[in-house]
PDB file of C-alpha atoms in Angstrom:
ATOM      1  CA  GLN D  30     106.253  87.719 102.257  1.00  0.00           C
ATOM      2  CA  VAL D  31     106.300  89.074 105.468  1.00  0.00           C
ATOM      3  CA  GLN D  32     109.423  91.037 107.111  1.00  0.00           C
ATOM      4  CA  LEU D  33     110.306  92.330 110.602  1.00  0.00           C
ATOM      5  CA  VAL D  34     113.380  93.791 110.843  1.00  0.00           C
ATOM      6  CA  GLU D  35     114.620  95.116 113.778  1.00  0.00           C
ATOM      7  CA  SER D  36     117.469  97.188 115.002  1.00  0.00           C
ATOM      8  CA  GLY D  37     119.365  99.208 117.662  1.00  0.00           C
ATOM      9  CA  GLY D  38     120.492  97.134 120.308  1.00  0.00           C
ATOM     10  CA  GLY D  39     123.899  96.878 121.550  1.00  0.00           C
ATOM     11  CA  LEU D  40     126.039  96.768 124.917  1.00  0.00           C
ATOM     12  CA  VAL D  41     124.810  99.408 126.895  1.00  0.00           C
ATOM     13  CA  GLN D  42     126.145 100.293 130.925  1.00  0.00           C
ATOM     14  CA  ALA D  43     123.417  99.732 133.523  1.00  0.00           C
ATOM     15  CA  GLY D  44     120.990 102.867 134.161  1.00  0.00           C
ATOM     16  CA  GLY D  45     121.762 103.489 130.235  1.00  0.00           C
ATOM     17  CA  SER D  46     119.277 103.816 127.331  1.00  0.00           C
ATOM     18  CA  LEU D  47     118.501 101.727 124.423  1.00  0.00           C
ATOM     19  CA  ARG D  48     115.503 102.299 121.491  1.00  0.00           C
ATOM     20  CA  LEU D  49     115.091  99.422 119.138  1.00  0.00           C
ATOM     21  CA  SER D  50     113.406  99.856 116.015  1.00  0.00           C
ATOM     22  CA  CYS D  51     111.237  97.566 113.979  1.00  0.00           C
ATOM     23  CA  VAL D  52     110.393  98.150 110.181  1.00  0.00           C
ATOM     24  CA  ALA D  53     107.562  96.120 108.791  1.00  0.00           C
ATOM     25  CA  SER D  54     106.753  95.016 104.910  1.00  0.00           C
ATOM     26  CA  GLY D  55     104.151  92.597 103.489  1.00  0.00           C
ATOM     27  CA  LEU D  56     101.545  92.893 106.637  1.00  0.00           C
ATOM     28  CA  THR D  57      99.431  95.880 107.007  1.00  0.00           C
ATOM     29  CA  PHE D  58     101.021  97.650 109.566  1.00  0.00           C
ATOM     30  CA  GLY D  59      98.398  99.936 110.856  1.00  0.00           C
ATOM     31  CA  GLY D  60      95.734  97.422 111.326  1.00  0.00           C
ATOM     32  CA  SER D  61      97.926  95.063 113.168  1.00  0.00           C
ATOM     33  CA  VAL D  62      98.853  94.216 116.837  1.00  0.00           C
ATOM     34  CA  MET D  63     102.388  94.438 117.411  1.00  0.00           C
ATOM     35  CA  GLY D  64     104.820  93.473 120.152  1.00  0.00           C
ATOM     36  CA  TRP D  65     107.836  92.848 122.074  1.00  0.00           C
ATOM     37  CA  TYR D  66     109.533  90.051 123.176  1.00  0.00           C
ATOM     38  CA  ARG D  67     112.432  88.946 124.818  1.00  0.00           C
ATOM     39  CA  GLN D  68     114.272  85.725 125.771  1.00  0.00           C
ATOM     40  CA  ALA D  69     117.390  85.411 127.674  1.00  0.00           C
ATOM     41  CA  PRO D  70     119.870  82.322 128.336  1.00  0.00           C
ATOM     42  CA  GLY D  71     118.250  79.797 130.412  1.00  0.00           C
ATOM     43  CA  LYS D  72     114.865  81.449 130.547  1.00  0.00           C
ATOM     44  CA  GLU D  73     111.479  81.186 128.810  1.00  0.00           C
ATOM     45  CA  ARG D  74     110.411  83.574 126.253  1.00  0.00           C
ATOM     46  CA  GLU D  75     108.468  86.900 127.737  1.00  0.00           C
ATOM     47  CA  LEU D  76     106.150  89.517 125.995  1.00  0.00           C
ATOM     48  CA  VAL D  77     107.721  92.483 127.178  1.00  0.00           C
ATOM     49  CA  ALA D  78     104.892  94.963 125.967  1.00  0.00           C
ATOM     50  CA  ALA D  79     102.542  95.109 122.818  1.00  0.00           C
ATOM     51  CA  ILE D  80     100.146  97.964 121.084  1.00  0.00           C
ATOM     52  CA  SER D  81      97.252  97.847 119.203  1.00  0.00           C
ATOM     53  CA  SER D  82      96.615  99.474 115.687  1.00  0.00           C
ATOM     54  CA  GLY D  83      94.741 102.117 117.755  1.00  0.00           C
ATOM     55  CA  GLY D  84      97.996 102.607 119.970  1.00  0.00           C
ATOM     56  CA  THR D  85      96.616 100.965 123.111  1.00  0.00           C
ATOM     57  CA  THR D  86      99.742  99.695 125.580  1.00  0.00           C
ATOM     58  CA  SER D  87     100.717  96.724 127.706  1.00  0.00           C
ATOM     59  CA  TYR D  88     103.743  96.025 129.807  1.00  0.00           C
ATOM     60  CA  THR D  89     105.100  92.989 131.400  1.00  0.00           C
ATOM     61  CA  ASP D  90     105.215  94.512 134.987  1.00  0.00           C
ATOM     62  CA  SER D  91     109.237  94.046 135.547  1.00  0.00           C
ATOM     63  CA  VAL D  92     109.548  97.146 133.009  1.00  0.00           C
ATOM     64  CA  LYS D  93     106.496  99.094 133.980  1.00  0.00           C
ATOM     65  CA  GLY D  94     107.648 102.681 134.098  1.00  0.00           C
ATOM     66  CA  ARG D  95     111.363 102.136 132.179  1.00  0.00           C
ATOM     67  CA  PHE D  96     110.107 100.833 128.811  1.00  0.00           C
ATOM     68  CA  THR D  97     107.939 102.624 126.273  1.00  0.00           C
ATOM     69  CA  ILE D  98     106.426 100.931 123.050  1.00  0.00           C
ATOM     70  CA  SER D  99     105.200 103.293 120.372  1.00  0.00           C
ATOM     71  CA  ARG D 100     104.305 102.783 116.662  1.00  0.00           C
ATOM     72  CA  ASP D 101     104.701 104.896 113.643  1.00  0.00           C
ATOM     73  CA  ASN D 102     102.643 103.814 111.188  1.00  0.00           C
ATOM     74  CA  ALA D 103     103.398 106.372 108.422  1.00  0.00           C
ATOM     75  CA  LYS D 104     106.800 104.720 108.354  1.00  0.00           C
ATOM     76  CA  ASN D 105     105.848 101.221 109.309  1.00  0.00           C
ATOM     77  CA  THR D 106     107.988 100.868 111.772  1.00  0.00           C
ATOM     78  CA  LEU D 107     107.446  99.699 115.802  1.00  0.00           C
ATOM     79  CA  TYR D 108     109.803 101.281 118.751  1.00  0.00           C
ATOM     80  CA  LEU D 109     111.086 100.272 122.341  1.00  0.00           C
ATOM     81  CA  GLN D 110     112.096 102.743 124.024  1.00  0.00           C
ATOM     82  CA  MET D 111     114.352 101.088 127.103  1.00  0.00           C
ATOM     83  CA  ASN D 112     115.385 103.621 129.654  1.00  0.00           C
ATOM     84  CA  SER D 113     116.924 102.796 133.514  1.00  0.00           C
ATOM     85  CA  LEU D 114     118.256  99.494 131.918  1.00  0.00           C
ATOM     86  CA  LYS D 115     118.879  96.487 134.576  1.00  0.00           C
ATOM     87  CA  PRO D 116     121.346  93.543 133.888  1.00  0.00           C
ATOM     88  CA  GLU D 117     118.357  91.310 134.292  1.00  0.00           C
ATOM     89  CA  ASP D 118     117.088  93.176 131.162  1.00  0.00           C
ATOM     90  CA  THR D 119     119.632  91.326 129.009  1.00  0.00           C
ATOM     91  CA  ALA D 120     118.181  89.035 126.214  1.00  0.00           C
ATOM     92  CA  VAL D 121     117.506  88.984 122.572  1.00  0.00           C
ATOM     93  CA  TYR D 122     114.558  91.220 121.736  1.00  0.00           C
ATOM     94  CA  TYR D 123     112.145  89.882 118.999  1.00  0.00           C
ATOM     95  CA  CYS D 124     109.965  92.294 117.114  1.00  0.00           C
ATOM     96  CA  ALA D 125     106.298  90.398 116.495  1.00  0.00           C
ATOM     97  CA  GLY D 126     103.058  90.782 114.828  1.00  0.00           C
ATOM     98  CA  ARG D 127      99.612  89.414 115.373  1.00  0.00           C
ATOM     99  CA  VAL D 128      97.284  88.464 112.147  1.00  0.00           C
ATOM    100  CA  GLU D 129      94.720  86.706 114.409  1.00  0.00           C
ATOM    101  CA  ARG D 130      92.984  87.009 117.435  1.00  0.00           C
ATOM    102  CA  PHE D 131      95.240  85.564 119.553  1.00  0.00           C
ATOM    103  CA  GLY D 132      99.411  85.090 119.419  1.00  0.00           C
ATOM    104  CA  TYR D 133     101.929  86.053 117.553  1.00  0.00           C
ATOM    105  CA  GLN D 134     102.236  85.045 113.790  1.00  0.00           C
ATOM    106  CA  TYR D 135     105.451  87.319 112.212  1.00  0.00           C
ATOM    107  CA  TRP D 136     108.690  87.609 114.114  1.00  0.00           C
ATOM    108  CA  GLY D 137     111.889  89.428 112.874  1.00  0.00           C
ATOM    109  CA  GLN D 138     115.530  87.968 113.496  1.00  0.00           C
ATOM    110  CA  GLY D 139     116.071  89.391 116.999  1.00  0.00           C
ATOM    111  CA  THR D 140     118.675  92.097 118.355  1.00  0.00           C
ATOM    112  CA  GLN D 141     121.026  91.488 120.977  1.00  0.00           C
ATOM    113  CA  VAL D 142     120.349  93.479 124.373  1.00  0.00           C
ATOM    114  CA  THR D 143     123.358  93.561 126.666  1.00  0.00           C
ATOM    115  CA  VAL D 144     123.208  95.102 130.224  1.00  0.00           C
ATOM    116  CA  SER D 145     126.384  95.078 132.396  1.00  0.00           C
ATOM    117  CA  SER D 146     126.864  96.068 135.930  1.00  0.00           C
TER     118      SER D 146
END
């Protein structure tokens, strides 16, 4: 019923930029906290950025100043603008939606981001 579909990943050189998109369906998008997670090989899953229904944002320290999370409620779409990419940003990036007070209950399929040095 709830479906989150990411797109926009790819291969980019260090210092480059990508914009990820996540289109949501089956979820009251405008009233939901949304986030971007990433997981690199051999590393734990990490919450990269989150945004409230009202537009308040938060970021993990490693991406502050480089990444921007945003949402377009009219289009049911979540974005992650990634600038000044580093090889350590290489990971599968997942869109996630929250329907309870804590955590994330719905997940997209993931999109691969690879940053070459």
